[in-house]
CSV table of C-alpha atoms in Angstrom, one decimal:
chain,number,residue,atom,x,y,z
L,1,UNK,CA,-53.8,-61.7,-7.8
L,2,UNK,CA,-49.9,-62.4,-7.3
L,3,UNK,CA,-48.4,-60.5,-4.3
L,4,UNK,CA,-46.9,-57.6,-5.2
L,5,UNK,CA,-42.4,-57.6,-5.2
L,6,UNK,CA,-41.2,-56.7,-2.0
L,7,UNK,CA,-40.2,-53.5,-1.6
L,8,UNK,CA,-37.4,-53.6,-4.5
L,9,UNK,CA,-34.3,-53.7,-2.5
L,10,UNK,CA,-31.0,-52.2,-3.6
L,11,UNK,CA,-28.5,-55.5,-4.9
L,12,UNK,CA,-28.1,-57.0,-1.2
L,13,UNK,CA,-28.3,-55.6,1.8
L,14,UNK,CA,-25.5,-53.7,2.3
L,15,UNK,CA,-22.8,-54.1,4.9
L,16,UNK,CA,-23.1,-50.8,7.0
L,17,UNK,CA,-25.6,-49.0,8.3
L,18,UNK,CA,-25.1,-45.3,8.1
L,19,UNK,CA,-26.4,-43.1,10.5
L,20,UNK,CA,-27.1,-39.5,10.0
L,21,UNK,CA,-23.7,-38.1,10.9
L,22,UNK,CA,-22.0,-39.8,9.0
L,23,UNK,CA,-20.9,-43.1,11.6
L,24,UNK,CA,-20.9,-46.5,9.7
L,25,UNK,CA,-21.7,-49.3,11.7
L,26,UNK,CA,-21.8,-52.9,9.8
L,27,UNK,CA,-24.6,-55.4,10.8
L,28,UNK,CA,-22.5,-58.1,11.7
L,29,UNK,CA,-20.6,-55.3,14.5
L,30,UNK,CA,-21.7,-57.1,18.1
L,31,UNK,CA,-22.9,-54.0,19.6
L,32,UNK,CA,-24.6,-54.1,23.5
L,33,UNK,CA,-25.4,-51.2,25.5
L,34,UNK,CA,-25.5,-49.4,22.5
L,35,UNK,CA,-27.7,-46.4,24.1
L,36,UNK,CA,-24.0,-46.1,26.0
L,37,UNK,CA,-21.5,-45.7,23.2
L,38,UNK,CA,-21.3,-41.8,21.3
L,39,UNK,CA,-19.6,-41.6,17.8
L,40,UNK,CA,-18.4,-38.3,16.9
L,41,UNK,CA,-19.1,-38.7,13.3
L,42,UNK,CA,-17.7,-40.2,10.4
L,43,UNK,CA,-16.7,-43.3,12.6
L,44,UNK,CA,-16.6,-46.7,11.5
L,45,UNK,CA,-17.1,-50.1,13.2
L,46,UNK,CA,-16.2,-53.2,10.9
L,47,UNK,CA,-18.0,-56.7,11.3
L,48,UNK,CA,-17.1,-58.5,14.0
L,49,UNK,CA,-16.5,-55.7,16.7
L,50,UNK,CA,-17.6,-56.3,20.0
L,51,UNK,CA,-18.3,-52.9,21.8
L,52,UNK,CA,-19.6,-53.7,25.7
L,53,UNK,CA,-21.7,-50.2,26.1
L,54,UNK,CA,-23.4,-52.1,28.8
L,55,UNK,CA,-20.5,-51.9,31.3
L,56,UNK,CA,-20.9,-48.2,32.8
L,57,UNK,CA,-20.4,-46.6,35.8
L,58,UNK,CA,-23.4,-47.1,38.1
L,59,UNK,CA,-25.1,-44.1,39.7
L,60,UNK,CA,-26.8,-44.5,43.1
L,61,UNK,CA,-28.7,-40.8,42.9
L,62,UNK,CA,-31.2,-41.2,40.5
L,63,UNK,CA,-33.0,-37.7,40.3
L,64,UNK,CA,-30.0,-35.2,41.8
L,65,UNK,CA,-31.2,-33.0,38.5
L,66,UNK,CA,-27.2,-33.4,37.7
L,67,UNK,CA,-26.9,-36.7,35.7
L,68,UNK,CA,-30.3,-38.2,34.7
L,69,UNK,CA,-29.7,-39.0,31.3
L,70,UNK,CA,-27.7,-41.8,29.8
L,71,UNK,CA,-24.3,-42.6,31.2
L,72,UNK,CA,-21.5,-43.0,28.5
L,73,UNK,CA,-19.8,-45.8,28.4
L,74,UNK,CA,-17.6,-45.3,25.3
L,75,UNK,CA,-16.9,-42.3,23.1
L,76,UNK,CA,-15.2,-42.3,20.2
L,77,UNK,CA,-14.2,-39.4,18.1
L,78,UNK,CA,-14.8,-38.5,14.7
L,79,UNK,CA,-13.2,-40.4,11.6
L,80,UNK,CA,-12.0,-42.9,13.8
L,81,UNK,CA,-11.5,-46.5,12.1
L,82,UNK,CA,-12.1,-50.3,14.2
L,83,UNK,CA,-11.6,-53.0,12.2
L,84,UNK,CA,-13.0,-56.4,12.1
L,85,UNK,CA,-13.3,-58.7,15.7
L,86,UNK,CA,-12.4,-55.7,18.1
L,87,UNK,CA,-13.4,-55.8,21.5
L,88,UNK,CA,-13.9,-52.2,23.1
L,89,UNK,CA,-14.3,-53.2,26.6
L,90,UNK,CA,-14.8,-50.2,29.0
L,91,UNK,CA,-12.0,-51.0,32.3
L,92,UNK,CA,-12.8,-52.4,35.8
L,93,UNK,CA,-11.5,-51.4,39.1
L,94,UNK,CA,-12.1,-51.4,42.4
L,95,UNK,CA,-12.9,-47.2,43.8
L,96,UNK,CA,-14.4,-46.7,47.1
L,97,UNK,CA,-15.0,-51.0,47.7
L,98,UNK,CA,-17.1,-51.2,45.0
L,99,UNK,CA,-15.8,-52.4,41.5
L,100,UNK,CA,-16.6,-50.0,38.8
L,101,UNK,CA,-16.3,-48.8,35.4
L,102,UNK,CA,-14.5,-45.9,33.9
L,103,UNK,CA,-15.9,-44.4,31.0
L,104,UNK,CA,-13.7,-44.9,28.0
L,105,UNK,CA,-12.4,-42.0,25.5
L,106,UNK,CA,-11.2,-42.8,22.0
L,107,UNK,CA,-10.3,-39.5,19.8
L,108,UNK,CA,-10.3,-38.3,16.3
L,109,UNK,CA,-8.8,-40.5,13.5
L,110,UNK,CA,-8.0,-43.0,15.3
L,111,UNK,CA,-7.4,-46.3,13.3
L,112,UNK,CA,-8.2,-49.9,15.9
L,113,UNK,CA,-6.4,-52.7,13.6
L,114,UNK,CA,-8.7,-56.0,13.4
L,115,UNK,CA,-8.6,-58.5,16.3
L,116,UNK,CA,-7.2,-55.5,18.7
L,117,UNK,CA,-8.4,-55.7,22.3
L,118,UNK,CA,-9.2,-51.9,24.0
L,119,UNK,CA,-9.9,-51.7,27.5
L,120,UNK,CA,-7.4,-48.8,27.8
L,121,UNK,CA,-8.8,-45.9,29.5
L,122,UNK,CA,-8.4,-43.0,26.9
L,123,UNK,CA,-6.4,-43.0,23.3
L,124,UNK,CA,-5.5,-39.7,22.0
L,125,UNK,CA,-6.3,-38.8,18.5
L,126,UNK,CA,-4.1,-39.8,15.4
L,127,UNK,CA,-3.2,-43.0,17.0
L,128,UNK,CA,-2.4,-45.9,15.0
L,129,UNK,CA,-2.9,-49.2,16.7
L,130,UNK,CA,-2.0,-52.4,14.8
L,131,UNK,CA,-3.8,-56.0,14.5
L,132,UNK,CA,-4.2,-58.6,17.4
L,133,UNK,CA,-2.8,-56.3,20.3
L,134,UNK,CA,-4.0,-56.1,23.3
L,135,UNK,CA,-4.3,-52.9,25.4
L,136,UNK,CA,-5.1,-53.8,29.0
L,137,UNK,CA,-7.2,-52.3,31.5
L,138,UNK,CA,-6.5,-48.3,32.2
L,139,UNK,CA,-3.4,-48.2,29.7
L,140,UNK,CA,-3.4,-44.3,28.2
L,141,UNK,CA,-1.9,-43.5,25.1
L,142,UNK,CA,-1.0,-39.9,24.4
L,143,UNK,CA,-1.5,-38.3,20.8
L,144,UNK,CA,0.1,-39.7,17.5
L,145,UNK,CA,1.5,-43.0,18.5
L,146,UNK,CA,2.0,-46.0,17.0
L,147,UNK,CA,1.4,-49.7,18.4
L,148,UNK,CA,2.9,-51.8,16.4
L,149,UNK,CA,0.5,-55.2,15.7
L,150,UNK,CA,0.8,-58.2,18.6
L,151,UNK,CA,2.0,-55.4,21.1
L,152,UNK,CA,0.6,-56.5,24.7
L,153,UNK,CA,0.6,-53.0,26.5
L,154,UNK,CA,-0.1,-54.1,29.9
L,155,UNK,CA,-2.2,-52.3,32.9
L,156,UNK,CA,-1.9,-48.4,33.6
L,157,UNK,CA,0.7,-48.0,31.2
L,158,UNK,CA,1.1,-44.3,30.2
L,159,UNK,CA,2.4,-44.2,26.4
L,160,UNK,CA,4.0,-40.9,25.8
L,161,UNK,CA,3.0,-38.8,22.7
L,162,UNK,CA,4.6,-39.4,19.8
L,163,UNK,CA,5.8,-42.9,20.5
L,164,UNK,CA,5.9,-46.2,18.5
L,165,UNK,CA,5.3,-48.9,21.0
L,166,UNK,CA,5.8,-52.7,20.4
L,167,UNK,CA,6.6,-56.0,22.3
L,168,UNK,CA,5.2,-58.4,25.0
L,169,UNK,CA,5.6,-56.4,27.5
L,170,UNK,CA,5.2,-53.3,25.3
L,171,UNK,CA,7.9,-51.3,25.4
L,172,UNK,CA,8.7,-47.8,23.0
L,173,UNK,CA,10.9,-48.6,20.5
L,174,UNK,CA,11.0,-45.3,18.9
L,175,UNK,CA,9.8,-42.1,18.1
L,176,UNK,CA,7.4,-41.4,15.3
L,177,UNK,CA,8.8,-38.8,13.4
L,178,UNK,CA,8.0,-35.3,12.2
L,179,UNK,CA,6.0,-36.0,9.3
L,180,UNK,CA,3.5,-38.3,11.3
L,181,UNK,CA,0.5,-38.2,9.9
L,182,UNK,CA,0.9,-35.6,7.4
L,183,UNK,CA,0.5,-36.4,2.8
L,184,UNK,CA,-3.1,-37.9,3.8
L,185,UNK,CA,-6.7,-37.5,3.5
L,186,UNK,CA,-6.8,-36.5,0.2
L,187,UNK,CA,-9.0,-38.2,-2.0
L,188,UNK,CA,-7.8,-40.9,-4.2
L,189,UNK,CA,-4.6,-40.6,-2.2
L,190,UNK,CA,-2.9,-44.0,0.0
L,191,UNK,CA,-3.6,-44.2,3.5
L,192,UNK,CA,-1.3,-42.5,5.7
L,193,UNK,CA,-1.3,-43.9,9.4
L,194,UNK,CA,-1.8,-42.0,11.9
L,195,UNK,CA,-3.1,-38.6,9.2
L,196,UNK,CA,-6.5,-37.9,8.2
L,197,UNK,CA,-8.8,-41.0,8.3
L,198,UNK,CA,-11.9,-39.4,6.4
L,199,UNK,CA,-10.6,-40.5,3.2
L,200,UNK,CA,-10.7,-43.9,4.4
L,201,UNK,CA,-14.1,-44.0,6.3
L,202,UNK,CA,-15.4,-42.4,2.9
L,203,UNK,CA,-13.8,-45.4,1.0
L,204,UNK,CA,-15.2,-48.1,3.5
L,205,UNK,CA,-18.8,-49.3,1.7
G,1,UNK,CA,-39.6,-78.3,14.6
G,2,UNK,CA,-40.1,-79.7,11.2
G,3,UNK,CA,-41.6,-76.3,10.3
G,4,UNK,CA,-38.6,-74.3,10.8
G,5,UNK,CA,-37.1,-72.9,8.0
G,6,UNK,CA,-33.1,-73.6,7.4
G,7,UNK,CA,-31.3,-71.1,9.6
G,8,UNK,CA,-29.5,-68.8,7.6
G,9,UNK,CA,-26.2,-68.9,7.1
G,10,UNK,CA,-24.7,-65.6,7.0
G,11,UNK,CA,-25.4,-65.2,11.3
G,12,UNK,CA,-23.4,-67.6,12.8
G,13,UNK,CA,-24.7,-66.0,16.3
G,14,UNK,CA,-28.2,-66.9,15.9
G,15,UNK,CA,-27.7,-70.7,14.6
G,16,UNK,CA,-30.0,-72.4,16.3
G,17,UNK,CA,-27.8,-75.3,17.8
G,18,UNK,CA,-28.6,-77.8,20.4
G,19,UNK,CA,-29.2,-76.9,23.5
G,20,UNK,CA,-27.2,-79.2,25.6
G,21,UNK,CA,-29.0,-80.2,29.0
G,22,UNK,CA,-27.7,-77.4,31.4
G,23,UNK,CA,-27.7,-77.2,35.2
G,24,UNK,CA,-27.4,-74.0,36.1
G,25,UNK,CA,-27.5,-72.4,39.5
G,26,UNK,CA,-30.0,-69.6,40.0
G,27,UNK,CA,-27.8,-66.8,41.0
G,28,UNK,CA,-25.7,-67.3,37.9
G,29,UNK,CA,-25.9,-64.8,35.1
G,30,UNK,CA,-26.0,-65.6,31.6
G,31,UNK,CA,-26.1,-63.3,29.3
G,32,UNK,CA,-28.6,-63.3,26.4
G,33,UNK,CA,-26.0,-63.4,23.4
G,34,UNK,CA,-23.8,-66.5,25.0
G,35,UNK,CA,-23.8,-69.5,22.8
G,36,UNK,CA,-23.9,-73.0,25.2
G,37,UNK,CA,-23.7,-75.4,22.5
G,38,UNK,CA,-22.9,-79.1,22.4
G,39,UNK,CA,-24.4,-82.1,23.9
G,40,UNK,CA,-22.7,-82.9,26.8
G,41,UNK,CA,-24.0,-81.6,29.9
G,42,UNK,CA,-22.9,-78.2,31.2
G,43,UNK,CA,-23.3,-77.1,34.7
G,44,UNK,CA,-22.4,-73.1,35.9
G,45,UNK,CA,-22.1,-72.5,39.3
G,46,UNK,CA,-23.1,-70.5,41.8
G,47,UNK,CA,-22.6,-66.3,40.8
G,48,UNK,CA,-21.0,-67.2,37.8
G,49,UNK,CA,-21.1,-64.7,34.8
G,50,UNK,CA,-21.3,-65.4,31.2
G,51,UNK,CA,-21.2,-62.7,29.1
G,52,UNK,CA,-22.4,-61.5,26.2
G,53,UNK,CA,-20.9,-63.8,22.7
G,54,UNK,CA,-18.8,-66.1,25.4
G,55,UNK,CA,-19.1,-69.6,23.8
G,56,UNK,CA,-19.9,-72.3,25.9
G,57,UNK,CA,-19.1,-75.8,23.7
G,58,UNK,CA,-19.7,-78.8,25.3
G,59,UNK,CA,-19.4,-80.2,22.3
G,60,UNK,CA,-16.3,-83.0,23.0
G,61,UNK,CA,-17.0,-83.5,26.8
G,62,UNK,CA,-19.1,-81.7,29.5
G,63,UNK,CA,-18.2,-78.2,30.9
G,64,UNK,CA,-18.4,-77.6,34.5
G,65,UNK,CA,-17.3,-73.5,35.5
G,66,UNK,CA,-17.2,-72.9,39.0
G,67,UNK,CA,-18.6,-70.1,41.2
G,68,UNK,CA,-17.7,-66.7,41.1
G,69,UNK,CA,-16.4,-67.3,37.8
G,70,UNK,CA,-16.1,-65.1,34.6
G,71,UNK,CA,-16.6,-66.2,30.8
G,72,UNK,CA,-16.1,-62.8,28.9
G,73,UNK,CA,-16.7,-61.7,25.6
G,74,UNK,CA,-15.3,-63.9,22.6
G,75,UNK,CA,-13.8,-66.1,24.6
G,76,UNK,CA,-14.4,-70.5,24.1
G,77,UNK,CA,-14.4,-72.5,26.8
G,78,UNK,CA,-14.6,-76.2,26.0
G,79,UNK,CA,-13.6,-78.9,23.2
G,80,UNK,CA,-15.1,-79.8,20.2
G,81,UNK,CA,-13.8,-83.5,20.4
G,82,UNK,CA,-11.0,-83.6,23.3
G,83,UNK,CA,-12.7,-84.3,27.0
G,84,UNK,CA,-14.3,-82.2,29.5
G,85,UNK,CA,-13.3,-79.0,30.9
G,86,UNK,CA,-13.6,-78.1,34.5
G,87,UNK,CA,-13.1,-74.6,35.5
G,88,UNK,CA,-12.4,-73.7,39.1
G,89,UNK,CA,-14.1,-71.5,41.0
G,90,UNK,CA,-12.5,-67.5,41.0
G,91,UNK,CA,-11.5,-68.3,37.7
G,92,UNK,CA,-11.5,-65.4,34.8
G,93,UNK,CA,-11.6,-66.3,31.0
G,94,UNK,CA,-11.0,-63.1,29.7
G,95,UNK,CA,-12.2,-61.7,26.4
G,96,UNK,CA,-11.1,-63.7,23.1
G,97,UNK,CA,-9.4,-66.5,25.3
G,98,UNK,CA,-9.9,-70.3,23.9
G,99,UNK,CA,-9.7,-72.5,27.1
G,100,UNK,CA,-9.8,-76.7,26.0
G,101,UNK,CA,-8.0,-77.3,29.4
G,102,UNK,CA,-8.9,-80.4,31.2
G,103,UNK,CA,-9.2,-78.5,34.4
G,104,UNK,CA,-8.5,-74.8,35.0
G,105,UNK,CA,-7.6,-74.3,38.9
G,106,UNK,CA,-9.4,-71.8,41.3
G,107,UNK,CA,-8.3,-68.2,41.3
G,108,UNK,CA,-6.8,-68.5,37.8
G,109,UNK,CA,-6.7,-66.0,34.9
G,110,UNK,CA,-6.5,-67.0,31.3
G,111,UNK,CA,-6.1,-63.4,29.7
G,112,UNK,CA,-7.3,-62.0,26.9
G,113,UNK,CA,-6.7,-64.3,23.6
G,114,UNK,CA,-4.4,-66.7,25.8
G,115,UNK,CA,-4.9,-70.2,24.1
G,116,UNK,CA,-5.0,-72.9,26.6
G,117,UNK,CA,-4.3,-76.6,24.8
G,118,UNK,CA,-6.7,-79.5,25.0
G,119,UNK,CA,-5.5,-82.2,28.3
G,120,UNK,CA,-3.5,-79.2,29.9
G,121,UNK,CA,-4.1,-78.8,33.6
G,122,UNK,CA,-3.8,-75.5,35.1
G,123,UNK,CA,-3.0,-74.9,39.0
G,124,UNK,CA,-4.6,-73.0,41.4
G,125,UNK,CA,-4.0,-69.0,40.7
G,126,UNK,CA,-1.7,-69.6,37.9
G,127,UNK,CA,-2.0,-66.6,35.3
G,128,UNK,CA,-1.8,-67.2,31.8
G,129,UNK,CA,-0.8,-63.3,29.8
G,130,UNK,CA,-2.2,-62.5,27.3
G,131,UNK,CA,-1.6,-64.1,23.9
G,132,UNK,CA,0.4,-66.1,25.4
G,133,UNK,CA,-0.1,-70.1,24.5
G,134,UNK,CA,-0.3,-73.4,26.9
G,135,UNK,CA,0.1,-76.2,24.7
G,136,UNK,CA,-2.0,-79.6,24.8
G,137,UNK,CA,-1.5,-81.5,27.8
G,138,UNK,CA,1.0,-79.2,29.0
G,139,UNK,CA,-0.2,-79.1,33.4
G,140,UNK,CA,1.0,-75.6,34.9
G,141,UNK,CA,2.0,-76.0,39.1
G,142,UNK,CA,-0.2,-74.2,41.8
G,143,UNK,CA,0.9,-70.4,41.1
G,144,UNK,CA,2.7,-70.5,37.4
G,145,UNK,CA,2.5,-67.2,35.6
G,146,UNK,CA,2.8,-67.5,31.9
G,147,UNK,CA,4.1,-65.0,30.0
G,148,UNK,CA,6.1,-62.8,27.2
G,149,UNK,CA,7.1,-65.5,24.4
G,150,UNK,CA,6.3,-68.4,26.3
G,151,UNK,CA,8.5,-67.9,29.7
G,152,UNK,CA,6.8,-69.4,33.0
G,153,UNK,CA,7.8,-68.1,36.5
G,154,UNK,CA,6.1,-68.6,39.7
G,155,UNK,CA,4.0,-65.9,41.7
G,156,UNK,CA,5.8,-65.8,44.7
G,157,UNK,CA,3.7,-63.1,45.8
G,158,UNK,CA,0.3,-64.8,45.3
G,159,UNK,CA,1.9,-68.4,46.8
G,160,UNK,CA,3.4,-66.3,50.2
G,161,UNK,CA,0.9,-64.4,51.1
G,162,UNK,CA,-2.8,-65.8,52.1
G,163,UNK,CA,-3.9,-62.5,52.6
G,164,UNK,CA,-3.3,-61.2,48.9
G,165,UNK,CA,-5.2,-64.7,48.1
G,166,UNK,CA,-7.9,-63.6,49.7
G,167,UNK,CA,-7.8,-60.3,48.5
G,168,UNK,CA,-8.0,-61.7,45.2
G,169,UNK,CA,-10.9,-63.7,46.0
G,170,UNK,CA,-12.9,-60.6,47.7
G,171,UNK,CA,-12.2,-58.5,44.3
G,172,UNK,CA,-13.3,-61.4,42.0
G,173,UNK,CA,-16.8,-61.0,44.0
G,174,UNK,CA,-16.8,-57.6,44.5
G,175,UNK,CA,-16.3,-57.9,40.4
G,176,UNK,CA,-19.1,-60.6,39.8
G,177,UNK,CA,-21.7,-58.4,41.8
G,178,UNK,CA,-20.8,-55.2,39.2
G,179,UNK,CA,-21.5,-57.4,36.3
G,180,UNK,CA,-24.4,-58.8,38.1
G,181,UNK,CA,-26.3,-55.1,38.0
G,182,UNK,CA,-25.0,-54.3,34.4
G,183,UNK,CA,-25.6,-57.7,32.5
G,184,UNK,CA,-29.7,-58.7,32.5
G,185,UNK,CA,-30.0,-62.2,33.0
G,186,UNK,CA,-30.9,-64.5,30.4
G,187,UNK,CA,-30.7,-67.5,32.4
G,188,UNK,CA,-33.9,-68.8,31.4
G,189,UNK,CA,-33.4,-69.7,28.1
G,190,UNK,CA,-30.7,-71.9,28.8
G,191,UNK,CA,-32.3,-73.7,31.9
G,192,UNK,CA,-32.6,-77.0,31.5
């Protein structure tokens, strides 16, 4: 008797795994702690991207009845975009003689270019970051700004809302203006940074 | 051996390569997901980290890192066909970086995606920013800081004071025992 087919596949295995709100996560994305990181919904995390859920804050009381459960590490909003060969790296410092990390917060519809380093300590929504920058440890951008691509932003910088950053040592360049964001996110309709990433997260297969 | 299939291509990250013969200190902690490939020998040293995806190639010449050292994610430490690397103890290879240095002093920092040339010798707590580049054979004095587009200063700071020297050292350990509770230790698949 010949073995029955394997369970008939679809073409190839495809590139993301969906999950049931909507987050699509490719195989190839280098995930660790991953019990650590909450998506929002309707995120995406390209091939390639390193997220480090396993560095998190440490805490010494175990059964206080406050904080039992899981200890997040990373959250990232809804609709929010990180392209290929990220690394999402929760920051270090020293607090009270011990070194320790800070739980990170990325918003809504924000777009991570590919090869971007994050250790930055929060990113507002409707942020556009470019490719190959590098946001150091406890940098915080405000809402709607841009970093333009190979921007170094270095430690505890505080990037206003509205900004467009760029350089080694970043420095703001400009102001984004008005219309920031807005003629996106309808369907069919070009990309506009820093609007409305659903349409794009939808077009990601 | 013979019976193992052809490892697939499409996951470079679980390519079985060879193991090179290792010495590894016990208190060291290596990650599960770091890649120590090549042939050469590679020895880690006392409380060094290597974390998750770091690549170890000892591939062109053997890779000693020295204690109380940090390989983080992404980063490549060693040469595929240049000599050996020596990394000094203190020493942080941060995310992305690509380190083919002939030695890397103590207390140094390549940042994150710095590129540090094949032959180049780096002083004690020199600092290379990131994306910044130190080309082949290029050697860096005892405090050099590398940065923006390629300018070099020196870290008077660092050089003048022994007390922020030691200051730097206490946080680098203070940093190594963090990772120590967060990263489980994979050590033993790599022991020699």
């Amino acid at each position: 008797m010949s073995r029955p087919q394997a369970v008939t596949r679809r073409s190839a295995k495809s590139e993301y795994i969906e999950t049931d709100t909507g987050n699509k996560i490719s195989r190839r994305a280098r995930i660790e702690g991953k019990q650590n990181i909450m998506l929002a919904g309707k995120s995406v995390v390209m091939a390639g991207a390193i997220l480090r859920g396993d560095l998190h804050r440490k805490i010494d009381r175990p059964a206080e009845g406050e904080k039992g459960g899981p200890i997040t590490a990373i959250n990232i909003g809804r609709a929010s975009v990180i392209s290929t060969d990220c690394t999402i790296r929760p920051p270090m410092r020293m607090s009270r003689g011990l070194m320790t990390f800070y739980p990170m917060r990325i918003g809504d519809n924000v777009f991570i270019g590919s090869g971007t380093h994050v250790s930055a300590l929060s990113i507002s929504s409707h942020v556009h970051i470019g490719a190959n920058c590098v946001l150091s440890a406890f940098c915080i951008i405000k809402e709607s700004c841009k970093i333009l691509p190979d921007t170094v932003v270095p430690p505890h910088m505080v990037i206003p809302p509205g900004s467009v950053v760029g350089g080694r040592p970043a420095r703001v360049v400009g102001e984004v203006g008005e219309g920031w964001g807005q003629g996106g996110g309808g369907e069919g309709e070009e990309y506009v940074e820093g609007g409305d990433l659903r349409a794009l997260v939808r077009s990601i297969k | 051996m013979a019976s193992r299939p052809a490892p697939a291509p499409k996951r470079p990250s679980q390519l079985p390569a060879s193991k090179p013969p290792c010495t590894i200190h016990p208190s060291a902690i290596i990650a599960d997901k770091a890649q120590i490939t090549g042939s050469h020998t590679v020895e880690i040293g006392e409380n060094a980290v290597i974390h998750p995806w770091a690549r170890i190639r000892a591939e062109g010449g053997k890779v000693v890192i020295g204690k109380n050292s940090m390989v983080y994610e992404g980063a490549t430490v060693g040469t595929v066909d240049g000599e050996d690397v020596l990394i000094g103890d203190s020493v942080n290879i941060e995310t992305g970086a690509v380190v083919e240095a002939r030695s890397v002093g103590d207390g140094s920092t390549v940042e994150v995606n710095a590129v540090v040339g094949k032959g180049a010798v780096l002083g004690k707590w020199c600092r290379v920013a990131p994306l910044e580049c130190v080309e082949a054979g290029e050697q860096l004095e005892d405090f050099t800081v590398v940065y923006g587009d390629g300018r070099r200063r020196v870290d008077k700071t660092t050089k003048e004071h022994a007390e922020i020297r030691e200051l730097k050292r206490a946080g680098q350990e203070k940093a190594v025992q963090a990772m120590r509770t967060l990263i489980p230790n994979a050590m033993a698949k790599w022991a020699g």
